[in-house]
Amino acid sequence: MNQDELKAAVADAAIKEIEPQLEKDTVLGIGTGSTANLFIDRLGPLRDRFKGAVASSNASAERLKKLGIDVFELNSVGTVPFYIDGADEVNANLHMIKGGGAALTCEKIVAACAKRFICIADGSKYVPQLGSFPLPVEVIPMARSYVARELVALGAEPVYRQGVVTDNGNQIIDCFEFTIADPVAMEARINAIVGVVTNGLFAARGADVLLLGKAEGVERIA
Ligand code: 5RP
């Protein structure tokens, strides 16, 4: 199976995971990226079984709407029973690096409001230690150089993601060559830098369930 087929397999598995629990008043939290897109596509035929969705990006909101799924503001919803999203890296503790698609802040906000975070990822995303994938940090534009200097002091090689503006109007710095021995501590440390909106470590609130696509089938890790 190639990577796209593995992504499709975990999207199918996520549908199986949530389908029995869909109710007329259910509002789902929906992530961003190619794996999340495959999940969104599979939600289309089920749209009459639940109320709608909260999206973690404008792109996901548009995709949901095109399938006839109602999209709600998070402020009008409160909690969501499930948040379903991909990851750039995930470890055995279900800590993740996310934000390859620059949607990390809204992803983290919707995830914070979810009772269960279901991570869907192909096997290449499963790593013994986070950090090979460059860690994204969303910054207020005027703070970019200051934040970059602080990230150097933490041991990272920060690179400005040129030409990218987040849905919140901010910029992204990617941290290369970064050893992340303690994801929970590093998430808090980076978020404490003035000018950082959030960083792509999802460790304080990791996933509750990982559906991992492998050649031999989808492994469920919880
Ligand atoms: C977007 C994300 C995505 O979940 C992450 O980049 C994984 O994307 P894909 O499913 O395309 O590999 O965090 O900000």
Short mmCIF file of C-alpha atoms and ligand atoms in Angstrom, two decimals:
data_model
loop_
_atom_site.label_atom_id
_atom_site.label_comp_id
_atom_site.label_asym_id
_atom_site.label_seq_id
_atom_site.Cartn_x
_atom_site.Cartn_y
_atom_site.Cartn_z
CA MET A 1 0.00 0.00 0.00
CA ASN A 2 1.27 3.48 -0.79
CA GLN A 3 0.98 6.45 1.55
CA ASP A 4 -2.29 7.68 0.02
CA GLU A 5 -3.86 4.23 0.43
CA LEU A 6 -2.75 4.14 4.07
CA LYS A 7 -4.30 7.57 4.64
CA ALA A 8 -7.54 6.34 3.07
CA ALA A 9 -7.50 3.26 5.32
CA VAL A 10 -7.22 5.35 8.51
CA ALA A 11 -9.95 7.70 7.28
CA ASP A 12 -12.20 4.63 6.85
CA ALA A 13 -11.22 3.41 10.32
CA ALA A 14 -12.09 6.80 11.86
CA ILE A 15 -15.54 6.66 10.28
CA LYS A 16 -16.04 3.20 11.82
CA GLU A 17 -14.87 4.58 15.18
CA ILE A 18 -17.36 7.46 15.34
CA GLU A 19 -20.32 6.25 13.24
CA PRO A 20 -22.07 4.26 16.01
CA GLN A 21 -21.96 7.36 18.22
CA LEU A 22 -23.40 9.88 15.77
CA GLU A 23 -26.63 11.51 16.93
CA LYS A 24 -28.87 14.20 15.44
CA ASP A 25 -27.31 16.87 17.69
CA THR A 26 -23.66 15.79 17.24
CA VAL A 27 -21.20 18.47 16.12
CA LEU A 28 -17.81 17.04 15.12
CA GLY A 29 -14.43 18.79 15.35
CA ILE A 30 -12.60 18.47 12.05
CA GLY A 31 -8.89 18.85 11.34
CA THR A 32 -6.86 20.02 8.37
CA GLY A 33 -4.62 18.37 5.77
CA SER A 34 -4.70 15.56 3.24
CA THR A 35 -5.63 12.83 5.75
CA ALA A 36 -8.36 14.98 7.31
CA ASN A 37 -9.64 15.71 3.79
CA LEU A 38 -10.12 11.99 3.14
CA PHE A 39 -12.07 11.77 6.38
CA ILE A 40 -14.21 14.78 5.41
CA ASP A 41 -15.01 13.15 2.06
CA ARG A 42 -16.28 10.05 3.85
CA LEU A 43 -18.50 12.16 6.13
CA GLY A 44 -20.48 13.50 3.17
CA PRO A 45 -22.80 10.48 2.77
CA LEU A 46 -23.44 10.52 6.55
CA ARG A 47 -24.44 14.19 6.70
CA ASP A 48 -28.08 13.48 7.67
CA ARG A 49 -26.94 11.46 10.70
CA PHE A 50 -25.38 14.41 12.61
CA LYS A 51 -25.85 18.14 13.07
CA GLY A 52 -22.61 19.48 11.58
CA ALA A 53 -18.99 20.32 12.23
CA VAL A 54 -16.53 22.86 13.60
CA ALA A 55 -13.55 23.24 11.26
CA SER A 56 -9.94 23.97 12.20
CA SER A 57 -9.25 25.92 8.99
CA ASN A 58 -10.97 27.85 6.25
CA ALA A 59 -9.94 25.10 3.79
CA SER A 60 -11.65 22.36 5.81
CA ALA A 61 -14.72 24.54 6.34
CA GLU A 62 -15.05 25.01 2.57
CA ARG A 63 -14.65 21.28 1.92
CA LEU A 64 -17.31 20.43 4.52
CA LYS A 65 -19.76 22.99 3.11
CA LYS A 66 -19.30 21.67 -0.43
CA LEU A 67 -20.47 18.27 0.85
CA GLY A 68 -23.60 19.83 2.37
CA ILE A 69 -22.32 19.61 5.96
CA ASP A 70 -23.24 22.59 8.17
CA VAL A 71 -20.22 24.37 9.67
CA PHE A 72 -20.60 26.10 13.04
CA GLU A 73 -18.55 28.68 14.92
CA LEU A 74 -16.80 27.06 17.88
CA ASN A 75 -18.14 29.80 20.17
CA SER A 76 -21.70 28.70 19.43
CA VAL A 77 -20.98 25.03 20.11
CA GLY A 78 -18.92 24.66 23.29
CA THR A 79 -17.58 21.11 23.46
CA VAL A 80 -17.41 18.57 20.67
CA PRO A 81 -17.45 14.81 21.31
CA PHE A 82 -14.67 14.07 18.82
CA TYR A 83 -11.85 15.92 17.12
CA ILE A 84 -10.48 14.00 14.14
CA ASP A 85 -7.20 15.14 12.58
CA GLY A 86 -3.90 14.03 11.07
CA ALA A 87 -0.38 14.68 12.36
CA ASP A 88 3.08 15.34 11.01
CA GLU A 89 4.65 13.16 13.71
CA VAL A 90 3.21 11.11 16.58
CA ASN A 91 4.98 9.14 19.31
CA ALA A 92 4.02 6.23 21.55
CA ASN A 93 2.61 8.63 24.19
CA LEU A 94 0.31 10.06 21.48
CA HIS A 95 2.13 13.39 21.62
CA MET A 96 2.23 15.00 18.19
CA ILE A 97 3.85 17.60 16.00
CA LYS A 98 1.22 19.33 13.88
CA GLY A 99 1.01 22.45 11.76
CA GLY A 100 2.61 21.36 8.51
CA GLY A 101 -0.44 22.98 6.91
CA ALA A 102 -0.11 26.09 9.12
CA ALA A 103 -3.45 25.45 10.87
CA LEU A 104 -1.92 24.58 14.26
CA THR A 105 -3.56 27.28 16.39
CA CYS A 106 -7.13 26.59 15.34
CA GLU A 107 -6.41 22.86 15.46
CA LYS A 108 -5.21 23.20 19.04
CA ILE A 109 -8.25 25.29 20.02
CA VAL A 110 -10.77 22.82 18.58
CA ALA A 111 -8.81 19.90 20.07
CA ALA A 112 -8.96 21.61 23.49
CA CYS A 113 -12.76 21.61 23.24
CA ALA A 114 -12.97 17.93 22.29
CA LYS A 115 -13.82 15.07 24.62
CA ARG A 116 -11.74 12.70 22.45
CA PHE A 117 -8.97 13.46 19.96
CA ILE A 118 -8.73 10.77 17.28
CA CYS A 119 -5.45 11.05 15.38
CA ILE A 120 -5.38 9.48 11.92
CA ALA A 121 -1.95 8.93 10.38
CA ASP A 122 -0.10 6.71 7.97
CA GLY A 123 2.73 4.66 9.48
CA SER A 124 5.48 7.03 8.31
CA LYS A 125 4.31 9.56 10.93
CA TYR A 126 5.00 7.24 13.90
CA VAL A 127 8.38 8.14 15.46
CA PRO A 128 10.34 7.21 18.58
CA GLN A 129 11.16 10.88 19.29
CA LEU A 130 9.50 14.04 17.99
CA GLY A 131 11.59 16.61 16.13
CA SER A 132 12.71 15.26 12.77
CA PHE A 133 9.74 17.09 11.25
CA PRO A 134 10.41 20.83 11.66
CA LEU A 135 8.29 22.13 14.54
CA PRO A 136 5.98 24.97 13.38
CA VAL A 137 5.52 28.02 15.61
CA GLU A 138 2.82 30.61 14.80
CA VAL A 139 3.98 34.13 15.65
CA ILE A 140 2.60 37.65 15.66
CA PRO A 141 4.39 39.22 12.63
CA MET A 142 6.20 42.02 14.53
CA ALA A 143 7.66 39.46 16.98
CA ARG A 144 9.11 37.14 14.33
CA SER A 145 12.80 38.02 14.70
CA TYR A 146 12.63 38.19 18.50
CA VAL A 147 10.92 34.79 18.68
CA ALA A 148 13.48 33.33 16.25
CA ARG A 149 16.35 34.45 18.53
CA GLU A 150 14.63 32.85 21.53
CA LEU A 151 14.18 29.61 19.56
CA VAL A 152 17.90 29.60 18.73
CA ALA A 153 18.59 29.86 22.47
CA LEU A 154 16.45 26.72 22.94
CA GLY A 155 18.60 24.83 20.41
CA ALA A 156 16.47 25.11 17.27
CA GLU A 157 17.38 26.35 13.81
CA PRO A 158 14.40 28.60 13.01
CA VAL A 159 13.38 29.24 9.41
CA TYR A 160 10.68 31.74 8.41
CA ARG A 161 8.05 30.01 6.22
CA GLN A 162 8.07 32.60 3.42
CA GLY A 163 4.80 33.60 1.82
CA VAL A 164 2.55 31.83 4.33
CA VAL A 165 -0.08 33.78 6.28
CA THR A 166 -2.20 31.77 8.71
CA ASP A 167 -6.00 31.95 8.87
CA ASN A 168 -5.40 34.23 11.88
CA GLY A 169 -3.21 36.66 9.88
CA ASN A 170 0.06 35.54 11.50
CA GLN A 171 3.36 34.04 10.31
CA ILE A 172 5.02 30.65 10.77
CA ILE A 173 8.56 29.84 11.90
CA ASP A 174 9.69 26.22 11.41
CA CYS A 175 12.24 24.84 13.91
CA PHE A 176 14.77 22.54 12.24
CA GLU A 177 17.41 20.35 13.91
CA PHE A 178 15.42 20.40 17.12
CA THR A 179 15.83 17.66 19.73
CA ILE A 180 12.60 17.45 21.72
CA ALA A 181 13.33 15.19 24.68
CA ASP A 182 10.38 16.39 26.79
CA PRO A 183 7.46 17.44 24.54
CA VAL A 184 5.21 18.60 27.43
CA ALA A 185 7.91 20.88 28.87
CA MET A 186 8.99 22.19 25.46
CA GLU A 187 5.40 22.97 24.43
CA ALA A 188 4.98 25.13 27.55
CA ARG A 189 8.45 26.71 27.19
CA ILE A 190 7.88 27.86 23.60
CA ASN A 191 4.35 29.09 24.31
CA ALA A 192 5.82 31.29 27.07
CA ILE A 193 7.88 33.33 24.55
CA VAL A 194 6.28 36.73 24.05
CA GLY A 195 4.87 36.97 20.53
CA VAL A 196 4.24 33.24 20.11
CA VAL A 197 0.60 32.47 19.38
CA THR A 198 1.09 28.74 19.74
CA ASN A 199 3.47 25.98 18.71
CA GLY A 200 2.83 22.71 16.93
CA LEU A 201 3.59 20.43 19.87
CA PHE A 202 0.38 18.73 20.93
CA ALA A 203 1.61 17.12 24.13
CA ALA A 204 -0.19 18.74 27.09
CA ARG A 205 -3.31 17.65 25.23
CA GLY A 206 -2.25 14.76 23.03
CA ALA A 207 -4.45 12.32 21.16
CA ASP A 208 -6.70 9.87 22.98
CA VAL A 209 -6.74 7.36 20.12
CA LEU A 210 -4.27 6.86 17.27
CA LEU A 211 -5.43 5.03 14.15
CA LEU A 212 -2.16 4.16 12.44
CA GLY A 213 -2.10 2.93 8.85
CA LYS A 214 0.33 0.07 8.21
CA ALA A 215 0.79 -2.41 5.38
CA GLU A 216 -0.74 -5.16 7.53
CA GLY A 217 -3.77 -3.06 8.52
CA VAL A 218 -4.87 -0.19 10.75
CA GLU A 219 -3.49 -0.40 14.28
CA ARG A 220 -5.58 1.22 17.04
CA ILE A 221 -3.41 2.63 19.83
CA ALA A 222 -5.11 4.16 22.90
C1 5RP B 1 -2.11 20.88 9.35
C2 5RP B 1 -1.75 19.67 10.14
C3 5RP B 1 -1.95 18.34 9.51
O1 5RP B 1 -2.72 17.56 10.35
C4 5RP B 1 -0.62 17.70 9.32
O2 5RP B 1 0.20 18.59 8.56
C5 5RP B 1 -0.75 16.36 8.59
O3 5RP B 1 -1.13 16.59 7.26
P1 5RP B 1 -1.34 15.41 6.22
O4 5RP B 1 -2.53 14.63 6.68
O5 5RP B 1 -1.57 16.14 4.92
O6 5RP B 1 -0.08 14.58 6.20
O7 5RP B 1 -1.32 19.74 11.25
O8 5RP B 1 -1.78 22.06 10.01
#
